[in-house]
Each structure stands twice: as C-alpha cells, then as structure tokens.
Amino acid sequence: GYVDSDEITITVTEKPKLTLASSATTLFRGESATFTVTSGGQSVTADIYVNGSKITGSTYTFNNTGTFKVQAKRDGYVDSDEITITVTEKPKLTLASSATTLFRGESATFTVTSGGQSVFADIFVDGTKITGTSYLFNNTGTFKVQAKRDGYVDSDEITITVREIEY
C-alpha cells in the first residue's frame, strides 16, 4: 500500500537574543536611565519593562528608591538578561553655624556635613553665594543661610539674627 514520501529537511535555528544596556545602574531618586537594545551587534527596537511593567520609550525616570529589574522583550527574540538598577536618596547636607544670634559687625563660621563626614559645599546667605565658610554680618536683621552641592539634598535653612550693639 503506501509509497514513501519525499524527504524534507527542517532547519532549526536559535532565536536571536536581545542585549539590554543602561546609561546607569545606580541612580538617585528622580534621575533617569536610558536603555538601548541590540542583538548580534545591531540596534533593535524592543519593549522595555521595569519591574514587569512596560515603559514608554527608552528612557525611564526612577521616582522611588529601591532595586528595579529591567528587561527587554520582542517577539521572535529571546528576552534580554535582566539589568538591576539601584535607586537611593541623595545624601542630605547638614549646616551648622558658630552662632545664630550676632551683633552687627560680627562673623559666623559655617560647617557642612553629610552622614557625619565633613563636606565641601557652597554656602548661601539670603540666596547669595559667599566665599569661604565665614561671613561678616554688617547689617542688622534676619538672614537665611543654606548649604548646597550637586549630588546632595540642600541643607535646611539656618536663621541668623543680627542685632545692633547696645551701649
């Protein structure tokens, strides 16, 4: 009864694998990372997922702290390996003053720390950056002093009260 069929050849190839890269793997809360996807050295358009949720585009702003898993997926390709992104709070500056009540013509010296360590930062008196860490108060009134530095959360303001010398 039967006639053998013709032989056919089936070629099985591996799906190409996606490779995911990130512009950064450690960020501060509120910063963004840009993701690129390649396969076999060629740029590929793929869906990017952060903690399992598809994002829009290739850049994502991390508004929460924590550890995030990022992966690229596209039909016809093997999913990329996961990249771990770690997001932390910026360290906060702490400003201290040698005095908070002064007489006109006296100086205050300011120190800036973060996490118990001394930090070089810009010091502002009423919004104007001062030179160095001491400031001579030649006017009476109340003055707001704050420390700022890139990569840190600004210090809380210190209020300096300057009074007229009473004789």
Short mmCIF file of C-alpha atoms in Angstrom, two decimals:
data_model
loop_
_atom_site.label_atom_id
_atom_site.label_comp_id
_atom_site.label_asym_id
_atom_site.label_seq_id
_atom_site.Cartn_x
_atom_site.Cartn_y
_atom_site.Cartn_z
CA GLY A 1 0.00 0.00 0.00
CA TYR A 2 1.96 3.06 0.71
CA VAL A 3 4.64 4.94 -1.15
CA ASP A 4 7.38 6.60 0.94
CA SER A 5 7.12 10.36 0.88
CA ASP A 6 9.91 12.58 -0.28
CA GLU A 7 12.41 13.51 2.39
CA ILE A 8 12.35 17.10 3.64
CA THR A 9 14.98 18.97 5.59
CA ILE A 10 13.99 21.03 8.60
CA THR A 11 16.47 23.64 9.77
CA VAL A 12 16.12 24.73 13.37
CA THR A 13 17.77 27.99 14.27
CA GLU A 14 18.04 29.66 17.65
CA LYS A 15 16.05 32.83 18.16
CA PRO A 16 18.41 35.78 18.36
CA LYS A 17 18.90 37.06 21.91
CA LEU A 18 18.30 40.66 22.96
CA THR A 19 21.05 42.50 24.82
CA LEU A 20 19.98 45.37 27.09
CA ALA A 21 22.30 48.18 28.20
CA SER A 22 21.61 51.07 30.58
CA SER A 23 23.17 54.53 30.79
CA ALA A 24 23.45 53.96 34.57
CA THR A 25 22.81 51.21 37.11
CA THR A 26 22.99 53.35 40.25
CA LEU A 27 20.85 56.47 40.43
CA PHE A 28 19.41 58.92 42.88
CA ARG A 29 15.62 59.15 43.20
CA GLY A 30 14.27 61.43 40.45
CA GLU A 31 17.06 60.64 37.99
CA SER A 32 16.61 58.85 34.65
CA ALA A 33 18.29 56.00 32.84
CA THR A 34 18.27 55.49 29.07
CA PHE A 35 18.15 51.93 27.77
CA THR A 36 19.50 50.60 24.47
CA VAL A 37 18.71 47.22 22.95
CA THR A 38 20.86 45.29 20.49
CA SER A 39 21.01 41.80 19.01
CA GLY A 40 24.01 40.49 17.15
CA GLY A 41 25.59 43.95 17.37
CA GLN A 42 22.66 45.65 15.64
CA SER A 43 20.28 48.12 17.24
CA VAL A 44 16.83 46.60 17.80
CA THR A 45 13.51 48.21 18.73
CA ALA A 46 12.09 46.30 21.67
CA ASP A 47 9.72 46.74 24.58
CA ILE A 48 11.42 47.62 27.86
CA TYR A 49 9.97 46.50 31.16
CA VAL A 50 10.76 47.94 34.61
CA ASN A 51 9.75 45.51 37.38
CA GLY A 52 7.46 43.79 34.85
CA SER A 53 5.67 46.94 33.66
CA LYS A 54 6.18 48.09 30.08
CA ILE A 55 7.56 51.62 29.84
CA THR A 56 7.00 54.18 27.10
CA GLY A 57 10.14 54.91 25.08
CA SER A 58 13.68 54.05 26.08
CA THR A 59 14.19 56.48 28.98
CA TYR A 60 12.72 55.96 32.44
CA THR A 61 12.71 58.29 35.45
CA PHE A 62 13.00 56.47 38.77
CA ASN A 63 10.81 58.38 41.24
CA ASN A 64 11.10 55.80 44.03
CA THR A 65 14.05 54.30 45.86
CA GLY A 66 14.79 50.59 45.73
CA THR A 67 16.06 47.89 43.41
CA PHE A 68 14.49 47.63 39.97
CA LYS A 69 14.74 44.83 37.39
CA VAL A 70 14.79 45.97 33.77
CA GLN A 71 14.39 43.65 30.77
CA ALA A 72 13.90 43.97 27.01
CA LYS A 73 11.39 41.80 25.11
CA ARG A 74 10.37 41.42 21.48
CA ASP A 75 8.50 38.72 19.59
CA GLY A 76 10.88 36.46 17.67
CA TYR A 77 13.76 37.13 20.08
CA VAL A 78 14.97 35.61 23.33
CA ASP A 79 14.34 38.10 26.18
CA SER A 80 17.38 40.02 27.38
CA ASP A 81 19.03 39.25 30.69
CA GLU A 82 17.72 41.48 33.49
CA ILE A 83 19.67 44.57 34.50
CA THR A 84 19.41 45.65 38.14
CA ILE A 85 19.04 49.38 38.77
CA THR A 86 19.61 50.60 42.34
CA VAL A 87 17.95 53.90 43.28
CA THR A 88 18.80 55.69 46.53
CA GLU A 89 18.10 59.04 48.12
CA LYS A 90 20.67 61.75 47.63
CA PRO A 91 22.58 62.31 50.85
CA LYS A 92 21.40 65.41 52.72
CA LEU A 93 23.68 68.26 53.73
CA THR A 94 23.64 69.42 57.35
CA LEU A 95 24.63 73.02 58.01
CA ALA A 96 25.84 74.28 61.39
CA SER A 97 26.76 77.80 62.45
CA SER A 98 29.13 79.01 65.15
CA ALA A 99 26.31 81.35 66.27
CA THR A 100 22.72 82.11 65.33
CA THR A 101 22.47 85.45 67.16
CA LEU A 102 25.12 88.06 66.46
CA PHE A 103 25.75 91.76 66.81
CA ARG A 104 26.29 93.86 63.68
CA GLY A 105 29.93 93.57 62.59
CA GLU A 106 30.40 90.03 63.93
CA SER A 107 31.08 86.92 61.85
CA ALA A 108 29.63 83.44 61.86
CA THR A 109 31.56 80.38 60.69
CA PHE A 110 29.63 77.60 58.97
CA THR A 111 30.38 73.89 58.78
CA VAL A 112 28.76 71.42 56.40
CA THR A 113 28.48 67.68 56.94
CA SER A 114 26.64 64.72 55.47
CA GLY A 115 26.39 61.38 57.21
CA GLY A 116 28.78 62.64 59.87
CA GLN A 117 31.51 63.46 57.35
CA SER A 118 32.74 66.94 56.53
CA VAL A 119 31.63 68.04 53.05
CA PHE A 120 32.77 70.95 50.91
CA ALA A 121 29.64 72.80 49.79
CA ASP A 122 28.56 76.24 48.62
CA ILE A 123 27.09 78.40 51.38
CA PHE A 124 24.41 80.96 50.59
CA VAL A 125 23.35 83.91 52.76
CA ASP A 126 19.92 85.16 51.68
CA GLY A 127 20.42 83.41 48.32
CA THR A 128 23.86 84.88 47.60
CA LYS A 129 26.84 82.53 47.50
CA ILE A 130 29.59 83.53 49.94
CA THR A 131 33.33 82.99 49.60
CA GLY A 132 34.71 80.53 52.15
CA THR A 133 32.96 79.33 55.28
CA SER A 134 32.74 82.54 57.34
CA TYR A 135 30.55 85.55 56.78
CA LEU A 136 30.76 89.04 58.28
CA PHE A 137 27.29 90.41 59.03
CA ASN A 138 27.45 94.19 58.56
CA ASN A 139 23.69 94.74 58.63
CA THR A 140 21.01 94.06 61.21
CA GLY A 141 18.08 91.78 60.53
CA THR A 142 17.39 88.11 59.98
CA PHE A 143 19.34 86.16 57.38
CA LYS A 144 18.65 82.72 55.90
CA VAL A 145 21.75 80.56 55.40
CA GLN A 146 21.78 77.33 53.39
CA ALA A 147 24.38 74.87 52.03
CA LYS A 148 24.14 73.40 48.52
CA ARG A 149 26.16 70.93 46.48
CA ASP A 150 25.43 68.90 43.36
CA GLY A 151 24.59 65.30 44.21
CA TYR A 152 23.20 66.24 47.64
CA VAL A 153 19.89 67.42 49.04
CA ASP A 154 20.22 71.07 50.12
CA SER A 155 20.60 71.65 53.85
CA ASP A 156 17.76 73.03 55.92
CA GLU A 157 17.97 76.80 56.30
CA ILE A 158 19.51 78.30 59.40
CA THR A 159 18.20 81.70 60.53
CA ILE A 160 20.85 84.14 61.75
CA THR A 161 19.60 87.14 63.73
CA VAL A 162 21.87 90.21 63.72
CA ARG A 163 21.19 92.97 66.24
CA GLU A 164 22.55 96.43 66.81
CA ILE A 165 25.14 96.67 69.58
CA GLU A 166 23.57 98.29 72.64
CA TYR A 167 25.74 100.61 74.71
#
